Coordinates of C-alpha atoms in Angstrom, one line a residue:
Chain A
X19 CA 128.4 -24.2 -20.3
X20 CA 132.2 -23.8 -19.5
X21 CA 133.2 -20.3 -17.6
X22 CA 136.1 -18.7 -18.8
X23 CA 138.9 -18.2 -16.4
X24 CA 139.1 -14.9 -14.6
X25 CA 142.1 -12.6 -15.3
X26 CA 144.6 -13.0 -13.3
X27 CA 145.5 -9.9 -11.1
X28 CA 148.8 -8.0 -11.3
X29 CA 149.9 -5.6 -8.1
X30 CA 152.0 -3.2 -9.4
X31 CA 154.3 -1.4 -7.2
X32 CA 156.1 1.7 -8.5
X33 CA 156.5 4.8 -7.6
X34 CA 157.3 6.5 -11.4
X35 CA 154.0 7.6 -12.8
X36 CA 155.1 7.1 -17.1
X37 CA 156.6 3.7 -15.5
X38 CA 153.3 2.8 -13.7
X39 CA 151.2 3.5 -16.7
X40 CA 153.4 1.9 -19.3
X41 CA 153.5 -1.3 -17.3
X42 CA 149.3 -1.0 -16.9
X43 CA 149.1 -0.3 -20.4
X44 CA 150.5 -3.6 -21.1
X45 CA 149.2 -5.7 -19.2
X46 CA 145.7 -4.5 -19.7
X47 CA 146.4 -5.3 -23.1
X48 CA 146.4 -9.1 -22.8
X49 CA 143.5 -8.9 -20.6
X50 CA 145.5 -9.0 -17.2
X51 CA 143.5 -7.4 -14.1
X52 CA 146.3 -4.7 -12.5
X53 CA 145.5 -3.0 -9.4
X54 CA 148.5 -0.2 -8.7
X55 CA 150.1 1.8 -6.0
X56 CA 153.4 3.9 -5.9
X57 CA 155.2 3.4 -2.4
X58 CA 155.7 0.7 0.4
X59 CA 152.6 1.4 2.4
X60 CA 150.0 1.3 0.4
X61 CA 151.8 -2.0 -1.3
X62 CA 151.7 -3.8 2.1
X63 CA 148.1 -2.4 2.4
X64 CA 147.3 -4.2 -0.8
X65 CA 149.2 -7.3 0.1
X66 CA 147.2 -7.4 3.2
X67 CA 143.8 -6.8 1.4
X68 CA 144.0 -9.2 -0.9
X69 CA 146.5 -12.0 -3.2
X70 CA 147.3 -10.9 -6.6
X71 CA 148.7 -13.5 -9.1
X72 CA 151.7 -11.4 -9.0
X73 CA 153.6 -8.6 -8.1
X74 CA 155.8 -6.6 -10.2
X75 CA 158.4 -4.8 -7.7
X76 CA 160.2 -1.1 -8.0
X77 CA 163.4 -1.6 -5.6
X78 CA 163.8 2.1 -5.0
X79 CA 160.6 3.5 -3.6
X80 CA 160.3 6.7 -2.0
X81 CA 159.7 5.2 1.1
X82 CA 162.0 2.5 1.4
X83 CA 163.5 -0.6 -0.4
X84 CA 161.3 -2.8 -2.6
X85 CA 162.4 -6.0 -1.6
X86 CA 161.0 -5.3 1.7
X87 CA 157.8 -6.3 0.6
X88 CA 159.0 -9.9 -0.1
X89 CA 158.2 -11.2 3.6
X90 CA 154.4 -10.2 3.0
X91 CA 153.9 -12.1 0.2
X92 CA 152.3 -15.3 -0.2
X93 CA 155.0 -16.6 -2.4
X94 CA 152.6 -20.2 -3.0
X95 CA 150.6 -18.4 -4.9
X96 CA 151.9 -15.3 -6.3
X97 CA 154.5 -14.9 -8.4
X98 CA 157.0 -11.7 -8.3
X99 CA 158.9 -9.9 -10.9
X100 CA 161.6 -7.8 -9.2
X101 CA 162.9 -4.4 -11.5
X102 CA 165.3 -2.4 -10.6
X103 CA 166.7 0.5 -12.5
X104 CA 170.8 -0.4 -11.1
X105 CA 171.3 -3.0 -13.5
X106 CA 174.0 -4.9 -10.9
X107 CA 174.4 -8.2 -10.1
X108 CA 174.3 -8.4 -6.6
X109 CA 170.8 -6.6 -6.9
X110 CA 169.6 -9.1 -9.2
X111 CA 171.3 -12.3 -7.4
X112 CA 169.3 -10.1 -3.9
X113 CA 166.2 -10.3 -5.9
X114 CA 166.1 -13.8 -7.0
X115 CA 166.5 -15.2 -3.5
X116 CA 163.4 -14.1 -2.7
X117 CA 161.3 -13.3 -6.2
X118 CA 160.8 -15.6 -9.4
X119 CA 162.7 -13.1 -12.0
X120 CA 164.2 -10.0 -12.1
X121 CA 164.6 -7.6 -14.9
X122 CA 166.6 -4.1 -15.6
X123 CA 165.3 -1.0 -16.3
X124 CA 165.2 0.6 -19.2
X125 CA 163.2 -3.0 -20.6
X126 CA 162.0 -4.1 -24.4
X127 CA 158.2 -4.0 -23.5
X128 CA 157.8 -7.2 -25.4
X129 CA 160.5 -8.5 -23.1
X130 CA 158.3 -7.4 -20.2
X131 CA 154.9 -9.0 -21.4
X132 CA 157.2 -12.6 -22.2
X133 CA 158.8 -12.7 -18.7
X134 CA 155.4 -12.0 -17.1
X135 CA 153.8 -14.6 -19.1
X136 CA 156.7 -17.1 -18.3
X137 CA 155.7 -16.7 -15.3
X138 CA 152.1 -16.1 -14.8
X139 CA 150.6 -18.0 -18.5
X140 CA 147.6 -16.9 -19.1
X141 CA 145.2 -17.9 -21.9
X142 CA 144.2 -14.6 -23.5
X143 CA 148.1 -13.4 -23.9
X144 CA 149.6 -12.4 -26.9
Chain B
X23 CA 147.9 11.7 -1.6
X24 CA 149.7 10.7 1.7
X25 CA 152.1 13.9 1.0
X26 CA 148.8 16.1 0.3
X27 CA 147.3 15.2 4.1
X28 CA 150.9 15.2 5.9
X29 CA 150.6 19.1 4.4
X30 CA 147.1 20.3 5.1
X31 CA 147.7 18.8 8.4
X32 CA 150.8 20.7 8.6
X33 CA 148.9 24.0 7.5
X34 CA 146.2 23.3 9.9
X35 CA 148.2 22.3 13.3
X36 CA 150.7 25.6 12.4
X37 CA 147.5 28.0 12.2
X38 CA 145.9 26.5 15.2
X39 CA 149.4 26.7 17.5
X40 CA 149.7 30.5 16.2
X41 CA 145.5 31.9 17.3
X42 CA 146.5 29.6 20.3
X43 CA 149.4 31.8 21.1
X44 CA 147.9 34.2 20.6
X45 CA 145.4 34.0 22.8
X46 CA 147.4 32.7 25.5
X47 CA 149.9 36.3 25.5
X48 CA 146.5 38.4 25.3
X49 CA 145.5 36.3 28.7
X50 CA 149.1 36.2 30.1
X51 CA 149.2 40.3 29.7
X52 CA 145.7 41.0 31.0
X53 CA 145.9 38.4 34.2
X54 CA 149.7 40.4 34.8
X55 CA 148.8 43.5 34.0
X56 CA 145.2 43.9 35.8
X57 CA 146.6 44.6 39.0
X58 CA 148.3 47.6 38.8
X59 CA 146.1 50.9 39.0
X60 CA 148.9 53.7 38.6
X61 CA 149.0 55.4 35.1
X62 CA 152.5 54.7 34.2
X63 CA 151.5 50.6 34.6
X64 CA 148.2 50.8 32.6
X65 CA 150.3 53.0 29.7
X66 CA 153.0 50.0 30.1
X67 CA 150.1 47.4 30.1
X68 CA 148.5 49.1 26.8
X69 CA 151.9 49.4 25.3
X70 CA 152.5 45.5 25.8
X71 CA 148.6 44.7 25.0
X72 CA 149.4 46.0 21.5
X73 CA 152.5 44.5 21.1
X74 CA 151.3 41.2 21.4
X75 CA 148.2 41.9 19.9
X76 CA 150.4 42.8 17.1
X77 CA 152.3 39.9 17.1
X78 CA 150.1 37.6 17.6
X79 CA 148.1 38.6 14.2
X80 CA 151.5 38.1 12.9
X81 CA 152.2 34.4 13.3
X82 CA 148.1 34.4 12.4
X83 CA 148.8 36.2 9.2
X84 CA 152.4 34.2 8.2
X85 CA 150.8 30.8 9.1
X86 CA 147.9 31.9 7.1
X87 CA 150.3 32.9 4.2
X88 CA 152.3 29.2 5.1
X89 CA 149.2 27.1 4.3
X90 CA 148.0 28.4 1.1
X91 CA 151.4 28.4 -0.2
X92 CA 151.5 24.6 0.9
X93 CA 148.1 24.1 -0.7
X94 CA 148.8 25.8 -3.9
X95 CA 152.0 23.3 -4.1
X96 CA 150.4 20.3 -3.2
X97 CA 147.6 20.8 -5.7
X98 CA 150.1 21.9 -8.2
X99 CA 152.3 18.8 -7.6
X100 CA 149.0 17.0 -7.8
X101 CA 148.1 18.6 -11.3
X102 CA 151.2 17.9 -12.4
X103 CA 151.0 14.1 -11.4
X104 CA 147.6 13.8 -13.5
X105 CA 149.2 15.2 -16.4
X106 CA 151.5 13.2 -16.9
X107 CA 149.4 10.2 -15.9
X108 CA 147.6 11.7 -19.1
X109 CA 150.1 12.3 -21.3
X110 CA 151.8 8.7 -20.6
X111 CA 147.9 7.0 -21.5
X112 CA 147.7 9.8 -24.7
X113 CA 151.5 8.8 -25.6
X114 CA 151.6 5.4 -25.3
X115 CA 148.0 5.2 -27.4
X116 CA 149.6 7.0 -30.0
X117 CA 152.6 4.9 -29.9
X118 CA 150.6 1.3 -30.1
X119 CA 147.2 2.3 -31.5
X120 CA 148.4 5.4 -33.9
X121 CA 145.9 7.3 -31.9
X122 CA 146.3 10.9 -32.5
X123 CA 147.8 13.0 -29.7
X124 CA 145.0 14.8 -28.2
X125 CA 146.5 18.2 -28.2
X126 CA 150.4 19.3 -29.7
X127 CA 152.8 18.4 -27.2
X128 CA 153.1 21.2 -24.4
X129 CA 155.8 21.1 -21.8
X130 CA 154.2 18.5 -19.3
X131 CA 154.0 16.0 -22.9
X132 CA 157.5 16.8 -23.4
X133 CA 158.8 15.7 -20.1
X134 CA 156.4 12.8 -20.2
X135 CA 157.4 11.4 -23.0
X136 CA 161.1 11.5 -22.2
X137 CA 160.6 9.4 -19.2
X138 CA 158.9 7.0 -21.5
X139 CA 161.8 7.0 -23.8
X140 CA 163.8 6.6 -20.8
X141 CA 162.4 3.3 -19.6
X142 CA 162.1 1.7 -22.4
X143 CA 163.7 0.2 -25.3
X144 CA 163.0 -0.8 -29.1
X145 CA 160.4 0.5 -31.8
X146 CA 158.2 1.7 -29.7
X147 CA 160.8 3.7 -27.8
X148 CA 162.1 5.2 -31.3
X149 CA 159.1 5.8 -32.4
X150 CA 158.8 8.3 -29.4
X151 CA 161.7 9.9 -29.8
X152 CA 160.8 10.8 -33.3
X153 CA 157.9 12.1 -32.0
X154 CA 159.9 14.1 -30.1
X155 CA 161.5 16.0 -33.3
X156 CA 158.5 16.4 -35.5
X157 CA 156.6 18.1 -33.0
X158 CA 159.8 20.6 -32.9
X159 CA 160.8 20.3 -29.5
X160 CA 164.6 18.8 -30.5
X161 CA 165.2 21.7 -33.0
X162 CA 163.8 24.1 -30.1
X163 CA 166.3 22.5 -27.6
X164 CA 169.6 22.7 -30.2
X165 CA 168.6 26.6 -31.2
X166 CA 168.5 27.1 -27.1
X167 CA 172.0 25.5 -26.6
X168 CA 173.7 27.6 -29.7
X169 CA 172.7 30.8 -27.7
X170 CA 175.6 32.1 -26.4
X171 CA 174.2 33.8 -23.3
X172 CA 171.9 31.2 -22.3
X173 CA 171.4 31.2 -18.6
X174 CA 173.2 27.9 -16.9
X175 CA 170.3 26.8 -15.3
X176 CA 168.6 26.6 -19.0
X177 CA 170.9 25.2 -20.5
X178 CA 171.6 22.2 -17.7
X179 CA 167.7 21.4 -18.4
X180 CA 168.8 21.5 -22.0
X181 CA 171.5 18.5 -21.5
X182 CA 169.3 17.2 -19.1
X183 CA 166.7 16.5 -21.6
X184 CA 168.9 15.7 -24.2
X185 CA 170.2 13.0 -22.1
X186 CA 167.0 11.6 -21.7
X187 CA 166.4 11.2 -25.3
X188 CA 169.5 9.9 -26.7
X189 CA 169.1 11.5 -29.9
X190 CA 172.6 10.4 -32.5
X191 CA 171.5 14.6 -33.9
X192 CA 172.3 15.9 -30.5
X193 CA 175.7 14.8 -30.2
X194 CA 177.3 17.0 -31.8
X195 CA 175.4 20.0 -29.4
X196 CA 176.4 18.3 -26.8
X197 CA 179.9 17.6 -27.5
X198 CA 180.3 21.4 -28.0
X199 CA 178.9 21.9 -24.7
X200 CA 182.6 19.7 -23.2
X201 CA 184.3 23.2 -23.8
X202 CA 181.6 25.3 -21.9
X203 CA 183.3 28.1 -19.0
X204 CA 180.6 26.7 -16.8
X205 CA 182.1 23.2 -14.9
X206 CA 178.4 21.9 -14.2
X207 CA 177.2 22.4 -17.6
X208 CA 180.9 20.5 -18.8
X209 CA 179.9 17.8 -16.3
X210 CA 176.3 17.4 -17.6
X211 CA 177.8 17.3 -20.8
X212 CA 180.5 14.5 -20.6
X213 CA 177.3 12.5 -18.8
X214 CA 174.9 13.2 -21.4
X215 CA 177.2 12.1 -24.3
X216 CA 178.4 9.1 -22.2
X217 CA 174.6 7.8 -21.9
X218 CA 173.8 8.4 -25.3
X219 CA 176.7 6.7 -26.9
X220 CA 176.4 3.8 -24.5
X221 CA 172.8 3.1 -25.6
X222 CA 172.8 4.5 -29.1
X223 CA 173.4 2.3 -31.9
X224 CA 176.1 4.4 -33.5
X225 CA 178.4 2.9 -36.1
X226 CA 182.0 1.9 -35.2
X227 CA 183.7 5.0 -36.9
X228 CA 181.2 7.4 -35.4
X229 CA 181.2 5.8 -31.3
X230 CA 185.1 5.8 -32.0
X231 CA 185.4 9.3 -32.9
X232 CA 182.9 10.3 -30.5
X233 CA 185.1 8.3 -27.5
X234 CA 188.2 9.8 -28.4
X235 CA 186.5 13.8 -28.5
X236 CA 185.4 12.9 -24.4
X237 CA 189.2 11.5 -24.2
X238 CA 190.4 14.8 -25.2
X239 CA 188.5 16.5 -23.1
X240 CA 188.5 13.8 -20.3
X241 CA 192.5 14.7 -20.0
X242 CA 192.7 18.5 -20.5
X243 CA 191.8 17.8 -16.8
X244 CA 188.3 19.9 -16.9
X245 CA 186.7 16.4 -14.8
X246 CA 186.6 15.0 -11.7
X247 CA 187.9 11.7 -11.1
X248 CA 184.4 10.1 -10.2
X249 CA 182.8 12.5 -13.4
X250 CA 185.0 10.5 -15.2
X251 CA 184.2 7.0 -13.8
X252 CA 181.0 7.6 -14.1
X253 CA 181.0 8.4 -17.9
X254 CA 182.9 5.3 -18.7
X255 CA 179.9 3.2 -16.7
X256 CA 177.6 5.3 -18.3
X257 CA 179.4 4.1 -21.9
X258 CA 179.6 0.5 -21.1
X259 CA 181.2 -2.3 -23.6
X260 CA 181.5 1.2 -25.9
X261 CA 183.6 3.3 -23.4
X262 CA 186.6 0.2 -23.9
X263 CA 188.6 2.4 -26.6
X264 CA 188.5 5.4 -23.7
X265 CA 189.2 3.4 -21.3
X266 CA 192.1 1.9 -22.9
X267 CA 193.0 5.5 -24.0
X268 CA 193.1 6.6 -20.6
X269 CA 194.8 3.6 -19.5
X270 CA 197.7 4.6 -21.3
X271 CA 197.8 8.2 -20.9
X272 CA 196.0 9.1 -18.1
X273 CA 197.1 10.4 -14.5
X274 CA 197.6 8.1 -12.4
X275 CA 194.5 9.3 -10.6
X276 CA 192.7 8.7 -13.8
X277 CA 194.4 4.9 -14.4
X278 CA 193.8 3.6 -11.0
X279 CA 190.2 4.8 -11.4
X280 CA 189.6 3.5 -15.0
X281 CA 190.8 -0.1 -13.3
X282 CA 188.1 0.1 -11.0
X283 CA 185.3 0.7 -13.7
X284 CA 186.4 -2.2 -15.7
X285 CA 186.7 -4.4 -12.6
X286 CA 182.5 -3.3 -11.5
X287 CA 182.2 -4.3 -15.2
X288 CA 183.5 -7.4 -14.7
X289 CA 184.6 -7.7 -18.2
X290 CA 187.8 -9.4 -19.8
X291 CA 186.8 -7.0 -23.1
X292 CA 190.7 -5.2 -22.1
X293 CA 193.1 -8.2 -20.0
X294 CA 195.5 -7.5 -22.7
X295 CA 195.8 -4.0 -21.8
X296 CA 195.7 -4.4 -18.2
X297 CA 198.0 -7.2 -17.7
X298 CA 201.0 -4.6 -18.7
X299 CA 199.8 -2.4 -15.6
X300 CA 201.2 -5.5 -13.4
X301 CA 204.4 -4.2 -14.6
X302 CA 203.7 -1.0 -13.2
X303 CA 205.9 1.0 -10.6
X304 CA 203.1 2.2 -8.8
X305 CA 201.0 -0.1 -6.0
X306 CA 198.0 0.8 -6.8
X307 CA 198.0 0.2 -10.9
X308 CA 199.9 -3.5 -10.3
X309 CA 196.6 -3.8 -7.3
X310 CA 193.9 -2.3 -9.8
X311 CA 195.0 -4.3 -12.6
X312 CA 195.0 -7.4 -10.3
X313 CA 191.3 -6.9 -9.5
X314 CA 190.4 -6.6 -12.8
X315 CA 191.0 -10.2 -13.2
X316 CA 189.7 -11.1 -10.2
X317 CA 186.1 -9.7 -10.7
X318 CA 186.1 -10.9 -13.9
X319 CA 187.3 -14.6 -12.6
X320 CA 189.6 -15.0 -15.6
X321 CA 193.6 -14.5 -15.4
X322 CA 195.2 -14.4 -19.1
X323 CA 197.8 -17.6 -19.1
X324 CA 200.4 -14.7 -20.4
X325 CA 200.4 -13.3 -17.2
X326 CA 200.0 -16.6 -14.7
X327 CA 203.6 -16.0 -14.2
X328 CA 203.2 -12.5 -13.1
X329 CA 200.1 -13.1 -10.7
X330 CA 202.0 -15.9 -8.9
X331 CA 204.9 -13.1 -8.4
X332 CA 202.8 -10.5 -6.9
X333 CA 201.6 -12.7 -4.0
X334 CA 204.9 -12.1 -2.8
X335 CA 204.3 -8.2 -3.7
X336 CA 206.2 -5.9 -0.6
X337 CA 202.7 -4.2 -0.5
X338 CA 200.0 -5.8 1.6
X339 CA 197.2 -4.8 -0.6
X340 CA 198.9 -5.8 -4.2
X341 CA 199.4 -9.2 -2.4
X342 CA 196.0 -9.6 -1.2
X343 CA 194.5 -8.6 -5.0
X344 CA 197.0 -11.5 -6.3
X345 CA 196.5 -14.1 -4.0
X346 CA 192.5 -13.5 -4.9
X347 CA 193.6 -13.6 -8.6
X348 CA 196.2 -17.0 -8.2
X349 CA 193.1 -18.9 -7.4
X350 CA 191.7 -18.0 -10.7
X351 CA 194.7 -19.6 -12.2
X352 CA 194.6 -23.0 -14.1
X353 CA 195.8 -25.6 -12.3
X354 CA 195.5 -23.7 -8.8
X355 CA 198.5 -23.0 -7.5
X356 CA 197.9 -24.9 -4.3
X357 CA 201.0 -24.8 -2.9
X358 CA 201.2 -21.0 -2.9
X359 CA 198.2 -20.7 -1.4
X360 CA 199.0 -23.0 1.3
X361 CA 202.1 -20.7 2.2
X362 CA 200.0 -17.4 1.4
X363 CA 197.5 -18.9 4.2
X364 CA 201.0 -17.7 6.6
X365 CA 201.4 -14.5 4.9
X366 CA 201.3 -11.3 7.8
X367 CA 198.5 -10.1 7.0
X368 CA 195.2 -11.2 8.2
X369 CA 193.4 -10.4 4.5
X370 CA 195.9 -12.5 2.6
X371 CA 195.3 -15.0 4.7
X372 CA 191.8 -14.9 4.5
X373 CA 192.2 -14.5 0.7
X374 CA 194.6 -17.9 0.3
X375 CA 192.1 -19.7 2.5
X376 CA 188.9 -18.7 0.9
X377 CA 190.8 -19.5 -2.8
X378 CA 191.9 -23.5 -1.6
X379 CA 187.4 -23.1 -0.4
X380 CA 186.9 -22.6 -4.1
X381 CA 188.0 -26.5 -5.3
X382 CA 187.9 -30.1 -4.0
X383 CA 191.6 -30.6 -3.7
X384 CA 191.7 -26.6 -2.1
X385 CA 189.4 -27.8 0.6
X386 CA 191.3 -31.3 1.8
X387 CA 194.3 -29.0 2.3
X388 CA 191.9 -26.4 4.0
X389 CA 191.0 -29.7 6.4
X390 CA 194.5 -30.8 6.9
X391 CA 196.0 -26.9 7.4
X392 CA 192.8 -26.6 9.9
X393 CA 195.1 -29.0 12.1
X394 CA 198.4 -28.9 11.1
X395 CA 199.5 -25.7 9.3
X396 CA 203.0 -24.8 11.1
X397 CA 201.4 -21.2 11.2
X398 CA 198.8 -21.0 14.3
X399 CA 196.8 -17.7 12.2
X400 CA 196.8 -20.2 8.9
X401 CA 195.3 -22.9 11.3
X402 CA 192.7 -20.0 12.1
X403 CA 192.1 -18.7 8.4
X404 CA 191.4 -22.5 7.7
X405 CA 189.1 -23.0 10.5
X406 CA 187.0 -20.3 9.3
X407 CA 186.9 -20.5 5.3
X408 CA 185.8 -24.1 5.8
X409 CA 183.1 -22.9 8.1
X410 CA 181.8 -20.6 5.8
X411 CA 182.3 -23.1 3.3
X412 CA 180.0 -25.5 5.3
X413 CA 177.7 -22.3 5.6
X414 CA 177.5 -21.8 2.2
X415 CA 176.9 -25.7 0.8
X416 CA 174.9 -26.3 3.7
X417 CA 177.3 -29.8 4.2
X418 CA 178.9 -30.6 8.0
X419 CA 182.6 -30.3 8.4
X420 CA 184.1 -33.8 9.3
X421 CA 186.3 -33.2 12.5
X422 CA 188.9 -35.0 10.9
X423 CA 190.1 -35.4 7.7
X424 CA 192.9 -37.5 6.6
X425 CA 194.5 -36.3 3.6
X426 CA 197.7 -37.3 2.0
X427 CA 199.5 -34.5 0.3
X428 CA 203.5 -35.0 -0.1
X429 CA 204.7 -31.5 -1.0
X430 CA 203.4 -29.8 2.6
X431 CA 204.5 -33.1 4.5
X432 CA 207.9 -31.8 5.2
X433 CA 206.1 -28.1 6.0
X434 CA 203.8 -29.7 8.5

């Protein structure tokens, strides 16, 4: 009997609670696993803990700048989405050196589900 | 949760310095104090005893007061986080599942969904902002603003939400609010129109008119200079008929700042309008307009001729923004360059160097001005563009480079 592959795991780190939920809501939605946290601490905590599939990544954070994170992760087998409410261009050329996509703030969510499945396909998505 | 502890432990270490305190004065008095035996000492002695006593229950009492205050804000910060954590699940149920709302929307559901509307985009995002009006919150919020003695504080939470919710039925509220006494509340006005006509999909007659009512009030002169920059970011691709109303009859404060928007934008949406500001008198239109092109890495071919002019502009900093704009020119104006690589100033010369960097016939005159520029700072500005040239391609510099190009031969 063939097992079904587990969901893959989404570390969400952002500090906005309606942001935080929206993006959970989502992703729970196709069947993805999401574990969450809202600042730079408790993100490298995570990172350290264990490897998600991928990582989508607030710039501004209370406690610092997002893209700090990118050193700590595993970036053979996780993937990371980079958002950022300053739409700019040096922000998103900033992300891209270090993270597979980067998308504005305010987003389509449908846009949001497509880039994470670009990215991270996974059988049970819509 | 991190915020909670860093409090409590606040609270705690504030209570335990003030008994400590305390206790130490009540020992400090009794150890000085215990010696003398004459009457006028121990009245002295009882007199300071109480004093400190006094105090000391003081700083007990205050940092007493200090910690539940900090507790009751935590845990209210804390409440507040959950309910909006519920509201955004209840909200976004109702929005994807038609679940209905568990209770009318209160003022935590309100706020909520704003945020939501904020963040995102589409039906979904409509569908909350209708939401929004039937459950009478938007007709609560326009009857507010009409009030004529409305506090300011009330009313900037007003705009503020109306911002939030770019609603096309608040415009008008809004737009009333550009004539307010108050300058803050005028500010949050302009900002809150701005946003929702930049991201409201308003028909071309309508976002016209409602560009040209923040134009009027834009040059009455009732906004700063940065208000104003920021409201045409705010507007985007639909702040371009402002922008080109302002370009034409603004101060020059408000021109030269309207240039700088539209070069951050990096759009090419108004060249025509901005190439007649390299006319201009002033140095810092011809220098605002010049960047305008440059960010967007497109001159018009009507005004080649005019770039080309400027790099020999009096004014360092109009030469510098036309040298950076010659190299956008079709076919590159290499010979310029090379001259501009001599130019007094060290940022021209930077600027003409890092322009011949940008093409393969730029760079074998970068390699043979490296060695043979007549101007010893040109042979420097060469040097380095190529380095960071190499730097940026990742490819090594030959040491020599033979290149055969007859209009500098007599120059070198």
């Amino acid at each position: 009997m063939r097992t079904p592959p587990s969901p893959p795991t989404v570390l969400l780190v952002e500090d906005h609670i309606a942001v935080r939920t929206l993006q959970r809501f989502l992703l729970q939605r196709v069947g993805m696993t999401v574990v969450e946290c809202d600042d730079l601490a408790d993100g490298e905590r995570l990172l350290r803990e264990f490897t998600p599939d991928m990582v989508v990544l607030d710039v501004n954070l209370p406690s610092g700048h997002g893209l700090s994170l990118l050193p700590l992760i595993d970036r053979t087998s996780t993937r990371v989405l980079v958002m950022s409410g300053m739409n700019q261009a040096h922000l998103a050329r900033l992300s891209l050196r270090g993270a597979d996509a980067f998308m504005p703030k305010p987003f389509e969510p449908s846009a949001f589900l497509t880039q994470i499945q670009e990215l991270l396909p996974w059988p049970a998505a819509q | 949760m991190k915020g909670h502890h860093l409090l409590l432990g606040f609270g705690i270490l504030s209570l335990g310095i003030s008994l400590s305190l305390t206790v130490l004065i009540l020992a400090t008095v009794v150890t000085l104090l215990g010696g003398y035996a004459s009457t006028e000492a121990q009245s002295v002695a009882t007199v300071l005893g109480f004093t400190c006593v006094a105090g000391g229950l003081c700083c007990a009492v205050l940092s007493g007061l200090q910690f539940a205050q900090l507790s009751a804000q935590e845990r209210g910060e804390r409440n507040g986080q959950l309910r909006e954590a519920q509201w955004s699940e209840a909200l976004l149920a109702w929005a994807y599942h038609d679940t209905p709302l568990p209770q009318p929307l209160d003022q935590a559901g309100a706020e909520t969904l704003l945020k939501l509307r904020d963040t995102i985009t589409g039906e979904h995002s409509d569908k909350l902002q209708d939401l929004y009006a039937q459950e009478g919150w938007l007709a609560r919020d326009l009857t507010a603003l009409a009030r004529p003695y409305l506090s300011v504080v009330a009313r900037a939470q007003i705009i503020e939400r109306l911002a939030l919710l770019r609603e096309a039925r608040a415009l008008d509220a809004l737009s009333h609010e550009l004539t307010h006494p108050h300058r803050e509340i005028r500010a949050l006005a302009l900002l809150a129109l701005s946003r929702s006509v930049g991201r409201l999909n308003l028909g071309h007659d309508d976002r016209q008119t409602r560009t040209l009512a923040l134009h009027t009030a834009i040059i009455r002169g009732q906004f700063s200079v940065g208000q104003v920059q920021e409201a045409l970011t705010l507007l985007g691709d639909a702040g371009h008929p402002l922008a080109r109303n302002l370009l034409t009859t603004g101060t020059l404060a408000l021109r030269v700042a309207t240039l700088e928007v539209l070069s951050r934008q990096r759009s090419s949406a108004l060249h025509d309008d901005v190439t007649g500001l390299l006319y201009a008198g002033q140095d810092e239109l011809r220098a605002g307009a010049l960047k305008v092109f440059v960010r967007s890495g497109q001159v018009p071919a009507e005004a080649a001729a005019v770039v080309l002019a400027l790099t020999a502009d009096p004014t360092s900093f109009v030469r510098l923004q036309a040298t950076r704009a010659a190299a956008h020119l079709t076919p590159c104006p290499l010979e310029r360059l090379w001259v501009l690589m001599g130019d007094g100033h060290w940022w021209v010369r930077r600027a003409a160097a890092q322009g011949l960097s940008q093409t393969p016939a730029g760079q074998n005159l970068l390699h043979r001005a490296r060695s043979s520029h007549p101007d010893r700072f040109a042979r420097d500005a060469a040097t380095e563009a190529l380095s960071a040239s190499t730097e940026h391609t990742g490819t090594a510099v030959p040491s020599t480079v033979h290149v055969r190009t007859p209009w500098v031969a007599g120059q070198a």
